[in-house]
XYZ file of C-alpha atoms in Angstrom:
428
model
C 79.743 9.035 -45.732
C 81.816 6.149 -44.470
C 84.917 5.326 -46.472
C 84.891 1.864 -44.919
C 81.506 1.148 -46.481
C 83.466 0.715 -49.703
C 85.619 -1.914 -48.093
C 86.456 -1.386 -44.455
C 87.493 1.839 -42.883
C 85.283 3.691 -40.326
C 89.740 5.755 -36.675
C 98.242 8.448 -27.833
C 98.697 8.803 -24.430
C 104.648 9.046 -15.146
C 103.294 11.711 -13.712
C 106.058 13.776 -15.282
C 105.576 17.471 -15.709
C 106.043 18.696 -19.237
C 109.724 18.303 -19.912
C 112.189 20.360 -21.898
C 112.812 24.059 -21.698
C 110.932 26.623 -23.827
C 114.028 26.834 -26.002
C 114.332 23.102 -26.681
C 114.818 22.158 -30.319
C 113.135 19.266 -32.106
C 116.391 17.329 -32.020
C 116.399 17.169 -28.224
C 112.707 16.791 -27.417
C 111.205 14.057 -25.278
C 107.532 13.751 -26.071
C 105.441 12.302 -23.243
C 102.341 10.327 -24.189
C 99.731 8.820 -21.885
C 97.627 6.081 -23.481
C 94.844 3.775 -22.386
C 94.488 0.167 -23.678
C 97.610 -1.264 -22.085
C 96.043 -4.724 -22.262
C 95.374 -4.650 -26.009
C 98.539 -5.894 -27.705
C 97.621 -4.908 -31.254
C 96.877 -1.306 -30.276
C 100.052 -1.095 -28.212
C 102.054 -2.317 -31.219
C 100.284 0.141 -33.540
C 101.065 3.185 -31.384
C 104.602 2.080 -30.599
C 105.227 1.735 -34.338
C 103.993 5.284 -34.978
C 106.351 6.522 -32.246
C 109.292 4.676 -33.815
C 108.414 6.066 -37.235
C 108.466 9.606 -35.847
C 111.784 9.023 -34.077
C 113.303 7.613 -37.286
C 112.149 10.620 -39.298
C 113.311 13.132 -36.661
C 116.545 12.043 -34.961
C 116.721 13.501 -31.482
C 112.982 13.249 -30.902
C 112.203 10.652 -28.263
C 108.689 9.414 -27.594
C 107.893 8.018 -24.171
C 104.521 6.255 -23.951
C 103.126 5.486 -20.514
C 100.425 2.832 -20.640
C 97.355 2.845 -18.414
C 94.057 1.119 -17.874
C 91.203 3.614 -18.209
C 90.349 4.411 -14.597
C 93.994 4.947 -13.524
C 94.482 7.156 -16.614
C 91.469 9.262 -15.685
C 92.775 9.604 -12.133
C 96.217 10.681 -13.348
C 94.764 13.236 -15.776
C 92.446 14.624 -13.110
C 95.481 15.510 -11.013
C 97.896 16.575 -13.743
C 95.868 18.675 -16.187
C 94.492 21.273 -13.735
C 98.084 21.819 -12.543
C 99.291 22.546 -16.086
C 101.212 19.286 -16.105
C 100.782 15.833 -17.571
C 101.686 14.498 -21.011
C 102.155 16.305 -24.301
C 99.805 13.866 -26.051
C 96.938 12.125 -24.310
C 94.372 9.448 -25.053
C 90.837 10.870 -24.982
C 87.301 9.801 -25.815
C 84.567 12.054 -27.283
C 82.409 12.088 -24.152
C 85.267 13.568 -22.080
C 83.966 17.023 -22.981
C 84.941 18.445 -19.586
C 88.554 18.613 -20.839
C 87.481 20.859 -23.710
C 85.303 23.022 -21.458
C 88.130 23.465 -18.930
C 90.608 24.521 -21.632
C 92.952 21.576 -21.044
C 93.132 20.590 -24.739
C 94.773 22.589 -27.526
C 92.755 23.368 -30.681
C 94.148 21.221 -33.491
C 92.703 22.874 -36.577
C 96.035 24.377 -37.711
C 98.273 21.613 -36.338
C 96.962 18.360 -37.843
C 96.886 17.127 -41.443
C 93.114 16.742 -41.696
C 93.327 15.430 -45.261
C 93.895 11.973 -43.747
C 90.859 12.055 -41.437
C 87.265 11.306 -42.402
C 85.222 14.540 -42.124
C 82.423 12.821 -40.167
C 84.977 11.591 -37.630
C 86.558 15.030 -37.254
C 83.098 16.500 -36.658
C 82.712 14.363 -33.523
C 85.585 16.345 -31.954
C 84.476 19.804 -33.154
C 83.165 22.124 -30.452
C 82.219 25.750 -31.117
C 84.009 25.676 -34.447
C 87.309 24.229 -33.171
C 88.618 20.653 -33.255
C 90.191 19.199 -30.118
C 90.811 15.523 -30.825
C 91.940 13.244 -33.644
C 89.811 10.100 -33.930
C 91.730 6.881 -34.366
C 89.164 4.255 -33.522
C 85.642 4.040 -34.874
C 83.199 1.300 -34.096
C 79.670 0.030 -34.498
C 77.507 -1.618 -31.865
C 77.023 -5.308 -32.572
C 75.774 -8.461 -30.873
C 78.495 -11.103 -30.815
C 77.263 -14.647 -30.439
C 78.444 -18.239 -30.182
C 77.447 -19.971 -33.419
C 77.650 -23.458 -31.916
C 75.394 -22.555 -28.984
C 72.844 -20.987 -31.326
C 72.853 -24.112 -33.458
C 72.354 -26.357 -30.411
C 69.304 -24.298 -29.525
C 67.932 -24.993 -33.005
C 67.852 -21.333 -33.974
C 68.786 -20.113 -37.449
C 69.234 -16.431 -38.131
C 67.488 -14.864 -41.131
C 69.673 -13.712 -44.045
C 70.021 -10.209 -42.584
C 70.972 -11.685 -39.168
C 68.246 -9.662 -37.448
C 65.615 -11.264 -35.235
C 62.343 -9.577 -34.362
C 61.850 -8.363 -30.802
C 59.616 -11.362 -29.982
C 62.099 -13.807 -31.536
C 64.906 -12.260 -29.493
C 62.895 -12.609 -26.283
C 62.173 -16.248 -27.164
C 65.887 -16.801 -27.785
C 66.728 -15.454 -24.326
C 64.116 -17.735 -22.756
C 65.354 -20.797 -24.660
C 68.957 -20.173 -23.698
C 68.016 -19.718 -20.058
C 65.951 -22.897 -20.069
C 68.939 -24.770 -21.526
C 71.168 -23.592 -18.673
C 73.032 -21.084 -20.863
C 73.606 -17.480 -19.834
C 71.821 -15.558 -22.609
C 73.832 -12.309 -22.438
C 77.284 -11.897 -20.878
C 77.082 -8.285 -19.774
C 78.352 -6.484 -16.712
C 78.615 -2.936 -15.396
C 81.226 -3.381 -12.671
C 83.641 -0.784 -14.056
C 81.922 1.024 -16.939
C 78.954 3.432 -17.167
C 77.498 2.162 -20.470
C 77.483 -1.592 -21.398
C 74.309 -2.460 -19.507
C 72.365 -0.152 -21.844
C 73.419 -1.689 -25.162
C 70.195 -3.651 -25.691
C 67.883 -0.896 -24.432
C 69.703 1.897 -26.274
C 69.842 0.178 -29.641
C 66.183 -0.829 -29.312
C 65.244 2.812 -28.694
C 67.184 3.929 -31.774
C 65.352 1.447 -33.976
C 61.959 2.201 -32.472
C 62.244 5.987 -32.639
C 64.421 6.592 -35.686
C 67.414 8.888 -35.727
C 65.684 12.253 -35.322
C 63.491 11.354 -32.350
C 66.312 9.343 -30.775
C 68.465 12.474 -30.786
C 65.534 14.515 -29.499
C 65.189 12.102 -26.574
C 68.825 12.453 -25.543
C 68.863 16.217 -25.970
C 65.843 16.824 -23.758
C 63.281 17.539 -26.466
C 61.315 14.260 -26.325
C 59.767 12.969 -23.130
C 60.695 9.514 -21.869
C 56.952 9.149 -21.267
C 56.451 8.885 -25.033
C 54.490 5.614 -25.550
C 57.134 4.271 -27.949
C 59.850 4.702 -25.337
C 57.712 3.114 -22.651
C 57.075 0.132 -24.936
C 60.805 -0.429 -25.391
C 61.412 -0.225 -21.656
C 58.630 -2.792 -21.114
C 60.181 -5.157 -23.662
C 63.598 -4.762 -22.068
C 62.049 -5.519 -18.664
C 60.729 -8.770 -20.135
C 64.289 -9.688 -21.099
C 65.542 -8.858 -17.614
C 62.765 -10.871 -15.976
C 63.528 -13.802 -18.293
C 67.061 -13.942 -16.885
C 68.902 -12.360 -19.794
C 71.830 -11.149 -17.719
C 74.202 -13.035 -15.400
C 73.702 -13.009 -11.641
C 76.912 -10.981 -11.207
C 75.776 -8.326 -13.711
C 76.319 -5.480 -11.225
C 79.922 -6.437 -10.427
C 81.115 -8.071 -13.679
C 83.766 -5.848 -15.299
C 84.066 -5.084 -19.000
C 87.101 -7.276 -19.610
C 85.598 -10.052 -17.526
C 82.418 -10.006 -19.614
C 84.480 -10.818 -22.714
C 86.084 -13.795 -20.980
C 82.695 -14.874 -19.585
C 81.319 -14.913 -23.140
C 83.982 -16.872 -24.999
C 85.579 -18.900 -22.236
C 84.286 -19.523 -18.732
C 81.489 -20.030 -17.969
C 80.428 -19.159 -21.516
C 77.364 -17.306 -22.801
C 75.276 -17.145 -25.944
C 75.641 -13.431 -26.685
C 77.717 -10.357 -25.880
C 76.443 -6.948 -27.047
C 79.526 -4.791 -27.518
C 81.179 -2.169 -29.648
C 83.204 -3.681 -32.467
C 86.302 -2.826 -30.419
C 85.552 -6.284 -28.982
C 88.564 -7.438 -31.005
C 91.042 -5.574 -28.805
C 90.494 -7.989 -25.918
C 89.306 -11.073 -27.774
C 91.961 -11.289 -30.474
C 94.940 -11.712 -28.156
C 96.615 -15.011 -27.203
C 94.575 -17.301 -24.980
C 97.188 -17.129 -22.227
C 96.535 -13.371 -22.120
C 92.787 -13.772 -21.852
C 91.800 -13.942 -25.526
C 89.339 -16.243 -27.215
C 90.491 -19.589 -28.575
C 91.472 -19.678 -32.225
C 88.593 -22.020 -33.008
C 85.929 -20.104 -31.095
C 82.737 -20.061 -33.256
C 82.269 -16.276 -33.261
C 79.340 -14.755 -35.083
C 77.865 -11.264 -35.445
C 74.133 -10.601 -35.412
C 72.123 -7.407 -35.623
C 70.266 -5.930 -32.694
C 66.613 -7.001 -32.961
C 64.033 -5.198 -35.047
C 61.390 -3.401 -33.013
C 57.679 -3.793 -33.757
C 56.647 -0.667 -35.622
C 60.227 0.537 -35.582
C 60.855 3.788 -37.462
C 64.366 2.671 -38.468
C 65.129 -1.011 -37.931
C 68.117 -0.661 -40.262
C 69.606 1.973 -37.977
C 72.650 1.263 -35.850
C 75.066 3.229 -33.735
C 78.469 4.118 -35.102
C 80.795 6.143 -32.947
C 84.336 7.322 -32.395
C 86.287 5.734 -29.565
C 90.012 6.007 -28.929
C 91.275 9.441 -29.956
C 94.307 11.607 -29.221
C 94.635 15.208 -28.158
C 97.391 17.663 -27.296
C 97.745 19.134 -23.832
C 97.139 22.901 -23.977
C 100.112 23.283 -21.604
C 102.520 21.360 -23.838
C 105.639 23.204 -24.955
C 105.976 20.866 -27.939
C 102.668 21.152 -29.746
C 104.224 20.985 -33.224
C 106.106 17.771 -32.432
C 103.040 16.371 -30.676
C 101.017 17.019 -33.827
C 103.654 15.215 -35.877
C 103.198 12.132 -33.688
C 99.434 12.199 -34.146
C 99.926 12.648 -37.895
C 102.296 9.648 -37.858
C 99.465 7.575 -36.428
C 97.000 8.869 -39.008
C 98.499 8.203 -42.438
C 96.551 6.083 -44.957
C 99.209 3.398 -44.519
C 98.663 3.356 -40.775
C 94.900 3.347 -41.327
C 95.285 0.248 -43.470
C 97.502 -1.325 -40.816
C 94.903 -0.559 -38.137
C 92.222 -2.433 -40.069
C 94.479 -5.361 -40.927
C 95.956 -5.885 -37.454
C 93.204 -4.726 -35.091
C 90.226 -5.723 -37.244
C 88.334 -2.613 -36.296
C 86.908 0.377 -38.120
C 88.748 3.679 -38.100
C 88.302 7.401 -38.686
C 91.534 7.456 -40.702
C 91.049 7.472 -44.452
C 92.092 4.047 -45.679
C 91.339 2.014 -48.792
C 91.241 -1.677 -47.963
C 89.662 -3.799 -50.658
C 90.303 -7.234 -49.169
C 91.155 -8.749 -45.820
C 93.783 -11.287 -44.868
C 95.172 -12.796 -41.707
C 93.753 -15.135 -39.073
C 90.615 -13.044 -38.472
C 89.786 -12.118 -42.056
C 86.573 -14.155 -41.983
C 85.412 -12.264 -38.899
C 86.054 -8.840 -40.428
C 84.310 -9.895 -43.620
C 81.255 -10.876 -41.567
C 81.412 -7.602 -39.642
C 81.380 -5.689 -42.923
C 78.486 -7.832 -44.132
C 76.506 -6.616 -41.127
C 77.018 -3.031 -42.296
C 75.177 -3.513 -45.578
C 72.113 -1.315 -45.729
C 72.849 0.234 -42.339
C 71.667 3.759 -41.594
C 74.173 5.078 -39.077
C 73.495 7.251 -36.081
C 76.772 8.871 -35.074
C 77.474 8.904 -31.353
C 76.340 7.034 -28.268
C 74.227 8.243 -25.338
C 77.255 9.435 -23.363
C 78.354 11.539 -26.340
C 74.963 13.261 -26.461
C 74.174 13.822 -22.782
C 75.541 16.054 -20.051
C 75.189 16.596 -16.338
C 72.303 14.922 -14.557
C 71.054 13.231 -17.724
C 74.429 11.562 -18.310
C 74.589 10.513 -14.660
C 71.082 9.074 -14.762
C 71.872 7.165 -17.941
C 74.719 5.443 -16.097
C 72.725 4.841 -12.928
C 69.358 3.878 -14.417
C 69.626 2.598 -17.995
C 73.104 1.120 -17.639
C 72.808 -0.332 -14.166
C 69.717 -0.376 -11.965
C 67.078 -1.058 -14.640
C 68.818 -3.935 -16.493
C 70.029 -5.104 -13.088
C 66.407 -5.736 -12.123
C 66.330 -3.098 -9.375
C 63.759 -0.752 -10.946
C 60.277 -1.223 -12.429
C 59.490 0.385 -15.767
C 57.476 3.297 -14.393
C 60.165 4.323 -11.923
C 62.938 4.055 -14.529
C 60.915 6.205 -16.941
C 60.197 8.769 -14.220
C 63.875 9.024 -13.227
C 65.113 9.387 -16.817
C 62.446 11.959 -17.644
C 63.254 14.052 -14.570
C 66.942 14.040 -15.464
C 66.773 14.524 -19.227
C 63.495 16.033 -20.459
C 63.554 19.821 -20.598
C 59.837 20.223 -21.208
C-alpha cells in the first residue's frame, strides 16, 4: 500500500480578500496562499520553490505566501472563511473536517492530477465521495531517544527496537532514578501529544479493528483490555515519566527539551519531528552530533497487533470554495505534488509523503537517520489516521481533555478517566 515501503515515500497556505476581478486572466493573477509551519525552514523552502516553478511556467501569475504558526492561522481562517474571504489556497489537516462540513473547501476531484498522489493518502481527504484536500506530508508515530543516555543506563534495545511493556516501565523508572527526564512531552499548545504513549499502546493491545471500533463508539472503554492499558499508563505517570511542566510545555519546546536543555531520554512524536529538529542550532534545532535514535512503541502483553503502528496524513492543501482562481490554485498544488517534488521532500525534509516518489537511496547530512526510520517500518502493519481524525464532537473534546492532558498529567485516576471517555465516546 505504501510506495515508501519500497524505499521511502509515505505527502499551501494578510487577511486579504480574494483578489482579482472575475474576468482576470491567468497572466495577471495573484494567488494568495496561507501556510502553517513558518518555523520549519525546509518546508518553507519546498513550498516557495513550488511557487517559483509555477510563476516561471506561467508568466504573469504571482504567488503570495503568508506564513503562520498554527493557532494564528486557525484564528485567521475562522474569521475569513465564513465571510467568503481568505486565501485561494490554504494549509489544512485531515481532522479539520468542520471546513468540509461548512462548505468552505472546493471539491478537488476534477481539478488535481491525482496520478501523482498515493490512493491511500487521497482517501484520507475523501468525504461523501468527494476529495477536499491534497496530502503533502505523511508520517508515522515513533519514539525518538538519546542513544548516549540509553547506553549510560545500561539498556540495549532488541533487534526490532521494541521493548515489552514491563521493560519500558523499568526504563522510565531507571531514567528517573538517574535524574533524567524519561519522556519530554507537553500539552501546552496542542490537543494530542500527551496521548502518544496511551494511544499507541491501545492500538497494539486491541488490534486495528477493535481500535477503530473504540474510537467510533462501538467498543466500550470499560473493555478489560482498554482498562489494562490505562492502568499501565498510570504506572508510567506515577513513576514520573513526564516533566513537571507537562501541562504548560509547548510542542516546539518539548523538542528543545529533548535534544538540548534540560535534555530527556525519549520524545514520542510523529516523524515530522525533523521539521523542528533538523534546522540550525541557532534557530532551535538539534546539534549536528546529537545521538538520535528511533525505537518502537512498546509491545503490550497479549497484544493483538504489536507490529501495528499509526501512519497518518499531516500537512495538506485545499482550495477555498470562494476562490475566483480555482484552476490556477490547482496548478500550484500540482506543482507541489510532482514525483520530482516528492523526491525533493524526502531528501530535504527527511519525512514520508503522500506524493508518489521513487527514492532508492538517501544522501545528505541526515541520511543515516532516515535509513533508521525506514528500518523501523519493516514488518509494520499500519493503521491509517490518529484519534483526532476518527473522532468528532464530545468524543474529540474528551480525548484532548482526558487522554491528552488530565490523565497523563496525573490529575485523574484510571476509573474516572475510563468513565469520562466512555460517556463521551461509547454509543452503546
